[in-house]
């Protein structure tokens, strides 16, 4: 991220450094700075959540966190399965701005992937669609298919309400929801 002791600007515009001088940055430096900044923010948030729940990791303990399609967090890497379970329970019951903590983790991962050119544009959409379909209709996306005309088949009455616009999806429009779902069913 280069010199991260200053606020980088957008594009090739000068910005004021913390020392009162000026520096130049480009879009790549700006993105790197934000990935670095948010990774540290997420590490701090994770540390605080664990500390607030009386979970302490020593400096030599390293954990791996995984998020499944149901947005459940699993933890591995410790030689203490009870501690791993305690961390999992804590993180799975923690929310950030009213959403599962897993969303905050996924957003950070996607930011880093985007910066490194590894982002799958449908990856976050997959989680959102799976979550919406399952929570609003009880249907598993894997049970849905496209017919020869490209229309979605499968599901139940509640799911049909979602795709025909009579069920509440949330902030996303029905047209956008159905379009994204068709892309997911087509490309996986």
Short mmCIF file of N, CA and C in Angstrom, two decimals:
data_model
loop_
_atom_site.label_atom_id
_atom_site.label_comp_id
_atom_site.label_asym_id
_atom_site.label_seq_id
_atom_site.Cartn_x
_atom_site.Cartn_y
_atom_site.Cartn_z
N UNK A 1 0.82 -1.19 0.00
CA UNK A 1 0.00 0.00 0.00
C UNK A 1 0.86 1.25 0.00
N UNK A 2 2.15 1.08 0.04
CA UNK A 2 3.02 2.26 0.04
C UNK A 2 2.96 2.98 1.37
N UNK A 3 3.10 4.28 1.34
CA UNK A 3 3.07 5.07 2.55
C UNK A 3 1.63 5.20 3.02
N UNK A 4 1.27 4.45 4.05
CA UNK A 4 -0.11 4.47 4.53
C UNK A 4 -0.30 5.44 5.68
N UNK A 5 0.63 6.35 5.86
CA UNK A 5 0.51 7.33 6.93
C UNK A 5 -0.11 8.61 6.42
N UNK A 6 -0.74 8.56 5.28
CA UNK A 6 -1.43 9.75 4.77
C UNK A 6 -2.73 9.32 4.15
N UNK A 7 -3.61 10.28 3.98
CA UNK A 7 -4.89 10.01 3.33
C UNK A 7 -4.68 10.12 1.83
N UNK A 8 -4.87 9.01 1.15
CA UNK A 8 -4.66 9.05 -0.29
C UNK A 8 -5.88 9.66 -0.96
N UNK A 9 -5.66 10.30 -2.08
CA UNK A 9 -6.74 10.93 -2.82
C UNK A 9 -7.22 10.02 -3.93
N UNK A 10 -8.20 10.48 -4.67
CA UNK A 10 -8.73 9.71 -5.78
C UNK A 10 -8.09 10.18 -7.08
N UNK A 11 -7.77 9.24 -7.93
CA UNK A 11 -7.15 9.58 -9.20
C UNK A 11 -5.74 10.09 -9.00
N UNK A 12 -5.34 11.05 -9.81
CA UNK A 12 -4.00 11.61 -9.71
C UNK A 12 -4.06 13.01 -9.11
N UNK A 13 -4.84 13.16 -8.06
CA UNK A 13 -4.99 14.45 -7.41
C UNK A 13 -4.14 14.49 -6.16
N UNK A 14 -3.60 15.66 -5.84
CA UNK A 14 -2.81 15.74 -4.62
C UNK A 14 -3.70 15.65 -3.39
N UNK A 15 -3.14 15.16 -2.32
CA UNK A 15 -3.87 15.13 -1.07
C UNK A 15 -2.93 15.55 0.05
N UNK A 16 -3.49 16.02 1.13
CA UNK A 16 -2.69 16.50 2.24
C UNK A 16 -2.24 15.30 3.08
N UNK A 17 -0.97 15.26 3.42
CA UNK A 17 -0.44 14.18 4.24
C UNK A 17 -0.65 14.52 5.70
N UNK A 18 -0.47 13.53 6.56
CA UNK A 18 -0.62 13.78 8.00
C UNK A 18 0.48 14.71 8.50
N UNK A 19 1.55 14.83 7.74
CA UNK A 19 2.64 15.73 8.13
C UNK A 19 2.42 17.13 7.59
N UNK A 20 1.32 17.38 6.89
CA UNK A 20 1.00 18.70 6.39
C UNK A 20 1.50 18.99 4.99
N UNK A 21 2.18 18.05 4.36
CA UNK A 21 2.65 18.24 2.99
C UNK A 21 1.65 17.66 2.01
N UNK A 22 2.08 17.50 0.75
CA UNK A 22 1.22 16.94 -0.26
C UNK A 22 1.86 15.68 -0.83
N UNK A 23 1.02 14.78 -1.29
CA UNK A 23 1.48 13.56 -1.92
C UNK A 23 0.53 13.27 -3.08
N UNK A 24 0.98 12.46 -4.00
CA UNK A 24 0.15 12.07 -5.13
C UNK A 24 -0.14 10.58 -5.02
N UNK A 25 -1.29 10.18 -5.48
CA UNK A 25 -1.59 8.75 -5.52
C UNK A 25 -2.37 8.46 -6.79
N UNK A 26 -2.33 7.21 -7.18
CA UNK A 26 -3.15 6.80 -8.32
C UNK A 26 -4.21 5.83 -7.81
N UNK A 27 -5.08 5.38 -8.66
CA UNK A 27 -6.17 4.51 -8.27
C UNK A 27 -5.71 3.21 -7.62
N UNK A 28 -4.61 2.66 -8.10
CA UNK A 28 -4.10 1.40 -7.53
C UNK A 28 -3.62 1.63 -6.10
N UNK A 29 -2.90 2.72 -5.87
CA UNK A 29 -2.45 3.02 -4.51
C UNK A 29 -3.65 3.28 -3.60
N UNK A 30 -4.63 3.96 -4.14
CA UNK A 30 -5.83 4.26 -3.37
C UNK A 30 -6.53 2.96 -2.96
N UNK A 31 -6.72 2.07 -3.90
CA UNK A 31 -7.37 0.79 -3.61
C UNK A 31 -6.55 -0.02 -2.61
N UNK A 32 -5.23 -0.06 -2.79
CA UNK A 32 -4.37 -0.79 -1.86
C UNK A 32 -4.49 -0.22 -0.45
N UNK A 33 -4.52 1.09 -0.37
CA UNK A 33 -4.66 1.73 0.94
C UNK A 33 -5.97 1.32 1.60
N UNK A 34 -7.06 1.32 0.83
CA UNK A 34 -8.35 0.97 1.41
C UNK A 34 -8.43 -0.50 1.80
N UNK A 35 -7.83 -1.40 1.02
CA UNK A 35 -7.77 -2.82 1.39
C UNK A 35 -7.00 -2.97 2.70
N UNK A 36 -5.86 -2.30 2.78
CA UNK A 36 -5.03 -2.33 3.99
C UNK A 36 -5.79 -1.79 5.19
N UNK A 37 -6.43 -0.64 5.00
CA UNK A 37 -7.17 0.02 6.08
C UNK A 37 -8.32 -0.85 6.57
N UNK A 38 -9.10 -1.42 5.64
CA UNK A 38 -10.25 -2.24 6.04
C UNK A 38 -9.83 -3.58 6.62
N UNK A 39 -8.71 -4.14 6.15
CA UNK A 39 -8.21 -5.38 6.75
C UNK A 39 -7.86 -5.13 8.21
N UNK A 40 -7.18 -4.01 8.47
CA UNK A 40 -6.84 -3.68 9.86
C UNK A 40 -8.10 -3.40 10.68
N UNK A 41 -9.06 -2.72 10.07
CA UNK A 41 -10.33 -2.45 10.75
C UNK A 41 -11.02 -3.77 11.12
N UNK A 42 -11.04 -4.71 10.18
CA UNK A 42 -11.68 -6.00 10.44
C UNK A 42 -10.93 -6.79 11.51
N UNK A 43 -9.60 -6.74 11.47
CA UNK A 43 -8.81 -7.41 12.52
C UNK A 43 -9.11 -6.81 13.88
N UNK A 44 -9.21 -5.48 13.95
CA UNK A 44 -9.52 -4.81 15.21
C UNK A 44 -10.93 -5.19 15.69
N UNK A 45 -11.88 -5.23 14.75
CA UNK A 45 -13.25 -5.58 15.12
C UNK A 45 -13.31 -7.02 15.64
N UNK A 46 -12.63 -7.93 14.96
CA UNK A 46 -12.59 -9.33 15.39
C UNK A 46 -11.97 -9.43 16.78
N UNK A 47 -10.86 -8.75 17.00
CA UNK A 47 -10.20 -8.77 18.31
C UNK A 47 -11.14 -8.26 19.40
N UNK A 48 -11.86 -7.19 19.10
CA UNK A 48 -12.79 -6.62 20.08
C UNK A 48 -13.93 -7.58 20.39
N UNK A 49 -14.50 -8.20 19.36
CA UNK A 49 -15.59 -9.16 19.57
C UNK A 49 -15.12 -10.30 20.46
N UNK A 50 -13.93 -10.82 20.17
CA UNK A 50 -13.41 -11.92 20.99
C UNK A 50 -13.14 -11.46 22.42
N UNK A 51 -12.52 -10.30 22.56
CA UNK A 51 -12.20 -9.77 23.89
C UNK A 51 -13.48 -9.52 24.69
N UNK A 52 -14.50 -8.92 24.06
CA UNK A 52 -15.77 -8.65 24.74
C UNK A 52 -16.46 -9.93 25.20
N UNK A 53 -16.10 -11.05 24.58
CA UNK A 53 -16.69 -12.35 24.95
C UNK A 53 -15.71 -13.22 25.72
N UNK A 54 -14.69 -12.58 26.29
CA UNK A 54 -13.69 -13.25 27.14
C UNK A 54 -12.96 -14.40 26.44
N UNK A 55 -12.68 -14.20 25.16
CA UNK A 55 -11.91 -15.18 24.40
C UNK A 55 -10.58 -14.54 24.07
N UNK A 56 -9.52 -15.17 24.52
CA UNK A 56 -8.17 -14.63 24.29
C UNK A 56 -7.36 -15.60 23.45
N UNK A 57 -6.71 -15.06 22.44
CA UNK A 57 -5.79 -15.84 21.63
C UNK A 57 -4.38 -15.37 21.94
N UNK A 58 -3.49 -16.32 22.12
CA UNK A 58 -2.10 -15.93 22.33
C UNK A 58 -1.51 -15.52 20.98
N UNK A 59 -0.37 -14.86 21.02
CA UNK A 59 0.24 -14.38 19.77
C UNK A 59 0.64 -15.51 18.83
N UNK A 60 0.87 -16.70 19.37
CA UNK A 60 1.27 -17.80 18.50
C UNK A 60 0.07 -18.62 18.01
N UNK A 61 -1.14 -18.30 18.47
CA UNK A 61 -2.34 -18.99 17.99
C UNK A 61 -2.86 -18.29 16.73
N UNK A 62 -3.07 -19.06 15.70
CA UNK A 62 -3.59 -18.55 14.43
C UNK A 62 -4.86 -19.34 14.11
N UNK A 63 -5.88 -18.62 13.68
CA UNK A 63 -7.11 -19.29 13.32
C UNK A 63 -7.43 -19.06 11.85
N UNK A 64 -8.13 -20.01 11.30
CA UNK A 64 -8.68 -19.88 9.95
C UNK A 64 -10.19 -19.81 10.10
N UNK A 65 -10.79 -18.86 9.40
CA UNK A 65 -12.23 -18.67 9.46
C UNK A 65 -12.81 -18.98 8.09
N UNK A 66 -13.86 -19.80 8.08
CA UNK A 66 -14.56 -20.13 6.83
C UNK A 66 -16.01 -19.74 6.98
N UNK A 67 -16.61 -19.36 5.85
CA UNK A 67 -18.03 -19.01 5.82
C UNK A 67 -18.68 -19.92 4.80
N UNK A 68 -19.74 -20.64 5.21
CA UNK A 68 -20.43 -21.50 4.26
C UNK A 68 -21.58 -20.75 3.60
N UNK A 69 -22.28 -21.41 2.71
CA UNK A 69 -23.32 -20.73 1.94
C UNK A 69 -24.50 -20.30 2.79
N UNK A 70 -24.63 -20.85 4.00
CA UNK A 70 -25.68 -20.43 4.91
C UNK A 70 -25.21 -19.30 5.82
N UNK A 71 -24.02 -18.76 5.51
CA UNK A 71 -23.39 -17.68 6.28
C UNK A 71 -23.08 -18.10 7.70
N UNK A 72 -22.76 -19.39 7.86
CA UNK A 72 -22.30 -19.88 9.15
C UNK A 72 -20.79 -19.89 9.15
N UNK A 73 -20.21 -19.41 10.22
CA UNK A 73 -18.77 -19.31 10.36
C UNK A 73 -18.24 -20.55 11.06
N UNK A 74 -17.17 -21.11 10.53
CA UNK A 74 -16.47 -22.20 11.21
C UNK A 74 -15.02 -21.77 11.40
N UNK A 75 -14.43 -22.26 12.46
CA UNK A 75 -13.08 -21.88 12.84
C UNK A 75 -12.22 -23.14 12.94
N UNK A 76 -10.99 -23.04 12.46
CA UNK A 76 -10.05 -24.15 12.59
C UNK A 76 -8.66 -23.58 12.85
N UNK A 77 -7.73 -24.47 13.13
CA UNK A 77 -6.34 -24.06 13.30
C UNK A 77 -5.84 -24.09 14.73
N UNK A 78 -6.73 -24.26 15.69
CA UNK A 78 -6.31 -24.33 17.09
C UNK A 78 -6.23 -25.79 17.53
N UNK A 79 -5.47 -26.04 18.53
CA UNK A 79 -5.40 -27.38 19.09
C UNK A 79 -6.43 -27.56 20.21
N UNK A 80 -7.40 -26.68 20.25
CA UNK A 80 -8.41 -26.67 21.31
C UNK A 80 -9.79 -26.56 20.65
N UNK A 81 -10.46 -27.72 20.48
CA UNK A 81 -11.75 -27.72 19.79
C UNK A 81 -12.81 -26.96 20.57
N UNK A 82 -12.71 -26.93 21.90
CA UNK A 82 -13.66 -26.18 22.71
C UNK A 82 -13.52 -24.68 22.45
N UNK A 83 -12.30 -24.21 22.33
CA UNK A 83 -12.05 -22.80 22.05
C UNK A 83 -12.54 -22.44 20.65
N UNK A 84 -12.29 -23.33 19.68
CA UNK A 84 -12.79 -23.11 18.33
C UNK A 84 -14.31 -22.99 18.33
N UNK A 85 -14.97 -23.89 19.06
CA UNK A 85 -16.44 -23.87 19.14
C UNK A 85 -16.92 -22.59 19.80
N UNK A 86 -16.23 -22.13 20.82
CA UNK A 86 -16.59 -20.90 21.51
C UNK A 86 -16.47 -19.69 20.57
N UNK A 87 -15.41 -19.67 19.77
CA UNK A 87 -15.21 -18.59 18.80
C UNK A 87 -16.30 -18.65 17.73
N UNK A 88 -16.59 -19.85 17.23
CA UNK A 88 -17.65 -20.00 16.23
C UNK A 88 -18.98 -19.49 16.76
N UNK A 89 -19.35 -19.92 17.96
CA UNK A 89 -20.62 -19.49 18.56
C UNK A 89 -20.66 -17.97 18.70
N UNK A 90 -19.57 -17.40 19.15
CA UNK A 90 -19.49 -15.94 19.34
C UNK A 90 -19.68 -15.22 18.01
N UNK A 91 -18.94 -15.63 16.99
CA UNK A 91 -19.01 -14.95 15.70
C UNK A 91 -20.35 -15.17 15.00
N UNK A 92 -20.90 -16.36 15.13
CA UNK A 92 -22.19 -16.64 14.48
C UNK A 92 -23.35 -15.91 15.15
N UNK A 93 -23.15 -15.48 16.39
CA UNK A 93 -24.20 -14.74 17.10
C UNK A 93 -23.94 -13.25 17.13
N UNK A 94 -22.88 -12.80 16.47
CA UNK A 94 -22.55 -11.38 16.45
C UNK A 94 -23.07 -10.77 15.14
N UNK A 95 -23.54 -9.54 15.22
CA UNK A 95 -24.00 -8.87 14.01
C UNK A 95 -23.28 -7.53 13.84
N UNK A 96 -23.21 -7.10 12.61
CA UNK A 96 -22.63 -5.81 12.26
C UNK A 96 -23.69 -5.05 11.48
N UNK A 97 -24.12 -3.95 12.02
CA UNK A 97 -25.17 -3.13 11.39
C UNK A 97 -26.42 -3.95 11.07
N UNK A 98 -26.78 -4.86 11.96
CA UNK A 98 -27.99 -5.65 11.79
C UNK A 98 -27.84 -6.86 10.88
N UNK A 99 -26.65 -7.07 10.32
CA UNK A 99 -26.44 -8.23 9.45
C UNK A 99 -25.48 -9.20 10.13
N UNK A 100 -25.56 -10.44 9.71
CA UNK A 100 -24.65 -11.44 10.27
C UNK A 100 -23.20 -10.99 10.10
N UNK A 101 -22.39 -11.32 11.07
CA UNK A 101 -20.98 -10.97 11.04
C UNK A 101 -20.29 -11.55 9.80
N UNK A 102 -20.80 -12.67 9.32
CA UNK A 102 -20.21 -13.30 8.13
C UNK A 102 -20.20 -12.35 6.93
N UNK A 103 -21.22 -11.48 6.82
CA UNK A 103 -21.25 -10.52 5.71
C UNK A 103 -20.05 -9.60 5.77
N UNK A 104 -19.72 -9.11 6.96
CA UNK A 104 -18.58 -8.21 7.10
C UNK A 104 -17.30 -8.91 6.66
N UNK A 105 -17.16 -10.16 7.01
CA UNK A 105 -15.97 -10.91 6.60
C UNK A 105 -15.93 -11.09 5.08
N UNK A 106 -17.05 -11.43 4.49
CA UNK A 106 -17.10 -11.61 3.04
C UNK A 106 -16.78 -10.33 2.29
N UNK A 107 -17.26 -9.21 2.80
CA UNK A 107 -16.96 -7.93 2.15
C UNK A 107 -15.46 -7.65 2.14
N UNK A 108 -14.78 -7.98 3.23
CA UNK A 108 -13.34 -7.76 3.29
C UNK A 108 -12.60 -8.67 2.33
N UNK A 109 -13.02 -9.92 2.28
CA UNK A 109 -12.39 -10.87 1.36
C UNK A 109 -12.60 -10.42 -0.08
N UNK A 110 -13.80 -10.01 -0.40
CA UNK A 110 -14.08 -9.57 -1.78
C UNK A 110 -13.28 -8.33 -2.15
N UNK A 111 -13.08 -7.41 -1.20
CA UNK A 111 -12.25 -6.23 -1.47
C UNK A 111 -10.82 -6.61 -1.81
N UNK A 112 -10.27 -7.54 -1.03
CA UNK A 112 -8.91 -7.99 -1.29
C UNK A 112 -8.82 -8.74 -2.62
N UNK A 113 -9.80 -9.59 -2.90
CA UNK A 113 -9.81 -10.32 -4.18
C UNK A 113 -9.91 -9.35 -5.35
N UNK A 114 -10.78 -8.34 -5.21
CA UNK A 114 -10.94 -7.36 -6.28
C UNK A 114 -9.62 -6.66 -6.55
N UNK A 115 -8.92 -6.25 -5.50
CA UNK A 115 -7.64 -5.57 -5.67
C UNK A 115 -6.62 -6.46 -6.37
N UNK A 116 -6.64 -7.74 -6.06
CA UNK A 116 -5.67 -8.67 -6.64
C UNK A 116 -6.14 -9.29 -7.95
N UNK A 117 -7.25 -8.82 -8.48
CA UNK A 117 -7.73 -9.32 -9.76
C UNK A 117 -8.31 -10.72 -9.69
N UNK A 118 -8.70 -11.17 -8.51
CA UNK A 118 -9.21 -12.53 -8.33
C UNK A 118 -10.69 -12.59 -8.04
N UNK A 119 -11.35 -11.44 -8.10
CA UNK A 119 -12.76 -11.38 -7.71
C UNK A 119 -13.64 -12.10 -8.71
N UNK A 120 -14.56 -12.87 -8.20
CA UNK A 120 -15.62 -13.48 -9.00
C UNK A 120 -16.83 -12.57 -8.83
N UNK A 121 -17.24 -11.83 -9.86
CA UNK A 121 -18.32 -10.86 -9.70
C UNK A 121 -19.62 -11.48 -9.19
N UNK A 122 -19.82 -12.76 -9.41
CA UNK A 122 -21.05 -13.40 -8.95
C UNK A 122 -20.93 -13.96 -7.53
N UNK A 123 -19.72 -13.95 -6.96
CA UNK A 123 -19.54 -14.61 -5.67
C UNK A 123 -20.42 -14.00 -4.57
N UNK A 124 -20.38 -12.69 -4.42
CA UNK A 124 -21.20 -12.07 -3.38
C UNK A 124 -22.67 -12.21 -3.72
N UNK A 125 -23.01 -12.10 -5.00
CA UNK A 125 -24.40 -12.26 -5.42
C UNK A 125 -24.89 -13.66 -5.06
N UNK A 126 -24.02 -14.68 -5.18
CA UNK A 126 -24.41 -16.05 -4.83
C UNK A 126 -24.86 -16.12 -3.38
N UNK A 127 -24.07 -15.53 -2.49
CA UNK A 127 -24.43 -15.56 -1.07
C UNK A 127 -25.73 -14.81 -0.82
N UNK A 128 -25.88 -13.66 -1.44
CA UNK A 128 -27.09 -12.85 -1.24
C UNK A 128 -28.32 -13.61 -1.74
N UNK A 129 -28.22 -14.15 -2.95
CA UNK A 129 -29.36 -14.87 -3.52
C UNK A 129 -29.70 -16.11 -2.70
N UNK A 130 -28.69 -16.87 -2.35
CA UNK A 130 -28.94 -18.07 -1.56
C UNK A 130 -29.65 -17.71 -0.26
N UNK A 131 -29.14 -16.66 0.40
CA UNK A 131 -29.71 -16.21 1.66
C UNK A 131 -31.14 -15.73 1.48
N UNK A 132 -31.38 -14.91 0.46
CA UNK A 132 -32.73 -14.39 0.22
C UNK A 132 -33.72 -15.50 -0.10
N UNK A 133 -33.35 -16.38 -1.01
CA UNK A 133 -34.26 -17.45 -1.42
C UNK A 133 -34.56 -18.37 -0.24
N UNK A 134 -33.53 -18.76 0.48
CA UNK A 134 -33.72 -19.70 1.60
C UNK A 134 -34.53 -19.06 2.73
N UNK A 135 -34.17 -17.83 3.11
CA UNK A 135 -34.84 -17.19 4.25
C UNK A 135 -36.25 -16.73 3.94
N UNK A 136 -36.52 -16.37 2.70
CA UNK A 136 -37.84 -15.83 2.37
C UNK A 136 -38.82 -16.90 1.87
N UNK A 137 -38.28 -18.03 1.38
CA UNK A 137 -39.19 -19.04 0.84
C UNK A 137 -38.90 -20.45 1.36
N UNK A 138 -37.75 -20.65 1.98
CA UNK A 138 -37.40 -21.99 2.46
C UNK A 138 -36.85 -22.89 1.37
N UNK A 139 -36.64 -22.35 0.18
CA UNK A 139 -36.18 -23.13 -0.97
C UNK A 139 -34.66 -23.09 -1.05
N UNK A 140 -34.05 -24.22 -1.36
CA UNK A 140 -32.61 -24.29 -1.60
C UNK A 140 -32.38 -23.99 -3.08
N UNK A 141 -31.48 -23.07 -3.36
CA UNK A 141 -31.20 -22.69 -4.76
C UNK A 141 -30.83 -23.90 -5.61
N UNK A 142 -30.19 -24.88 -5.00
CA UNK A 142 -29.78 -26.07 -5.76
C UNK A 142 -30.97 -26.87 -6.27
N UNK A 143 -32.17 -26.60 -5.77
CA UNK A 143 -33.37 -27.29 -6.23
C UNK A 143 -34.05 -26.56 -7.39
N UNK A 144 -33.49 -25.43 -7.79
CA UNK A 144 -34.07 -24.64 -8.88
C UNK A 144 -33.33 -24.94 -10.18
N UNK A 145 -34.02 -24.82 -11.28
CA UNK A 145 -33.44 -25.06 -12.62
C UNK A 145 -34.05 -24.04 -13.58
N UNK A 146 -33.44 -23.96 -14.75
CA UNK A 146 -34.01 -23.17 -15.85
C UNK A 146 -34.59 -24.13 -16.87
N UNK A 147 -35.78 -23.82 -17.37
CA UNK A 147 -36.35 -24.66 -18.42
C UNK A 147 -35.75 -24.26 -19.77
N UNK A 148 -36.20 -24.89 -20.86
CA UNK A 148 -35.62 -24.63 -22.18
C UNK A 148 -35.87 -23.20 -22.65
N UNK A 149 -36.85 -22.52 -22.07
CA UNK A 149 -37.14 -21.12 -22.43
C UNK A 149 -36.42 -20.12 -21.52
N UNK A 150 -35.59 -20.64 -20.60
CA UNK A 150 -34.85 -19.77 -19.70
C UNK A 150 -35.64 -19.28 -18.51
N UNK A 151 -36.77 -19.93 -18.22
CA UNK A 151 -37.59 -19.55 -17.06
C UNK A 151 -37.24 -20.45 -15.87
N UNK A 152 -37.34 -19.88 -14.68
CA UNK A 152 -36.99 -20.61 -13.46
C UNK A 152 -38.11 -21.58 -13.11
N UNK A 153 -37.72 -22.83 -12.87
CA UNK A 153 -38.69 -23.83 -12.43
C UNK A 153 -38.22 -24.41 -11.10
N UNK A 154 -39.18 -24.88 -10.34
CA UNK A 154 -38.89 -25.43 -9.02
C UNK A 154 -39.35 -24.46 -7.94
N UNK A 155 -39.11 -24.84 -6.72
CA UNK A 155 -39.49 -23.98 -5.62
C UNK A 155 -40.89 -24.27 -5.11
N UNK A 156 -41.37 -23.40 -4.28
CA UNK A 156 -42.68 -23.55 -3.68
C UNK A 156 -43.52 -22.30 -3.93
N UNK A 157 -44.67 -22.23 -3.31
CA UNK A 157 -45.57 -21.08 -3.51
C UNK A 157 -44.92 -19.77 -3.05
N UNK A 158 -44.22 -19.80 -1.94
CA UNK A 158 -43.55 -18.59 -1.44
C UNK A 158 -42.48 -18.13 -2.43
N UNK A 159 -41.74 -19.07 -3.01
CA UNK A 159 -40.72 -18.72 -3.99
C UNK A 159 -41.37 -18.10 -5.23
N UNK A 160 -42.48 -18.66 -5.67
CA UNK A 160 -43.18 -18.12 -6.84
C UNK A 160 -43.63 -16.68 -6.58
N UNK A 161 -44.03 -16.38 -5.35
CA UNK A 161 -44.40 -15.01 -4.99
C UNK A 161 -43.20 -14.07 -5.14
N UNK A 162 -42.02 -14.56 -4.77
CA UNK A 162 -40.81 -13.73 -4.89
C UNK A 162 -40.52 -13.40 -6.35
N UNK A 163 -40.57 -14.40 -7.22
CA UNK A 163 -40.16 -14.14 -8.60
C UNK A 163 -41.25 -13.46 -9.43
N UNK A 164 -42.50 -13.51 -8.96
CA UNK A 164 -43.53 -12.78 -9.73
C UNK A 164 -43.80 -11.40 -9.15
N UNK A 165 -43.08 -11.03 -8.09
CA UNK A 165 -43.16 -9.67 -7.57
C UNK A 165 -44.15 -9.45 -6.45
N UNK A 166 -44.88 -10.48 -6.03
CA UNK A 166 -45.85 -10.27 -4.97
C UNK A 166 -45.28 -10.55 -3.58
N UNK A 167 -44.07 -11.09 -3.52
CA UNK A 167 -43.40 -11.30 -2.24
C UNK A 167 -42.33 -10.24 -2.04
N UNK A 168 -42.07 -9.87 -0.80
CA UNK A 168 -41.08 -8.82 -0.52
C UNK A 168 -39.68 -9.40 -0.53
N UNK A 169 -38.84 -8.88 -1.41
CA UNK A 169 -37.46 -9.33 -1.53
C UNK A 169 -36.55 -8.50 -0.66
N UNK A 170 -36.80 -7.23 -0.58
CA UNK A 170 -35.94 -6.31 0.14
C UNK A 170 -35.68 -5.11 -0.73
N UNK A 171 -34.48 -4.58 -0.67
CA UNK A 171 -34.16 -3.39 -1.44
C UNK A 171 -33.97 -3.67 -2.93
N UNK A 172 -33.70 -4.90 -3.29
CA UNK A 172 -33.48 -5.26 -4.68
C UNK A 172 -34.82 -5.37 -5.41
N UNK A 173 -34.88 -4.93 -6.65
CA UNK A 173 -36.12 -5.05 -7.42
C UNK A 173 -36.33 -6.51 -7.82
N UNK A 174 -37.59 -6.86 -8.07
CA UNK A 174 -37.90 -8.22 -8.50
C UNK A 174 -37.19 -8.54 -9.81
N UNK A 175 -37.19 -7.59 -10.74
CA UNK A 175 -36.54 -7.80 -12.04
C UNK A 175 -35.05 -8.10 -11.86
N UNK A 176 -34.37 -7.32 -11.02
CA UNK A 176 -32.95 -7.53 -10.75
C UNK A 176 -32.72 -8.87 -10.05
N UNK A 177 -33.58 -9.19 -9.09
CA UNK A 177 -33.48 -10.45 -8.35
C UNK A 177 -33.59 -11.63 -9.30
N UNK A 178 -34.61 -11.62 -10.16
CA UNK A 178 -34.83 -12.73 -11.10
C UNK A 178 -33.68 -12.80 -12.10
N UNK A 179 -33.21 -11.66 -12.58
CA UNK A 179 -32.09 -11.63 -13.52
C UNK A 179 -30.83 -12.23 -12.89
N UNK A 180 -30.53 -11.81 -11.67
CA UNK A 180 -29.35 -12.35 -10.97
C UNK A 180 -29.49 -13.84 -10.72
N UNK A 181 -30.68 -14.27 -10.34
CA UNK A 181 -30.92 -15.69 -10.08
C UNK A 181 -30.75 -16.51 -11.36
N UNK A 182 -31.23 -16.00 -12.48
CA UNK A 182 -31.07 -16.71 -13.75
C UNK A 182 -29.58 -16.82 -14.13
N UNK A 183 -28.81 -15.74 -13.90
CA UNK A 183 -27.37 -15.79 -14.17
C UNK A 183 -26.71 -16.88 -13.31
N UNK A 184 -27.08 -16.91 -12.04
CA UNK A 184 -26.51 -17.90 -11.13
C UNK A 184 -26.87 -19.32 -11.58
N UNK A 185 -28.11 -19.52 -11.97
CA UNK A 185 -28.52 -20.85 -12.41
C UNK A 185 -27.86 -21.24 -13.74
N UNK A 186 -27.54 -20.25 -14.55
CA UNK A 186 -26.88 -20.53 -15.84
C UNK A 186 -25.39 -20.80 -15.68
N UNK A 187 -24.71 -19.95 -14.90
CA UNK A 187 -23.25 -20.02 -14.82
C UNK A 187 -22.72 -20.68 -13.57
N UNK A 188 -23.58 -20.95 -12.60
CA UNK A 188 -23.14 -21.59 -11.35
C UNK A 188 -22.50 -20.68 -10.37
#
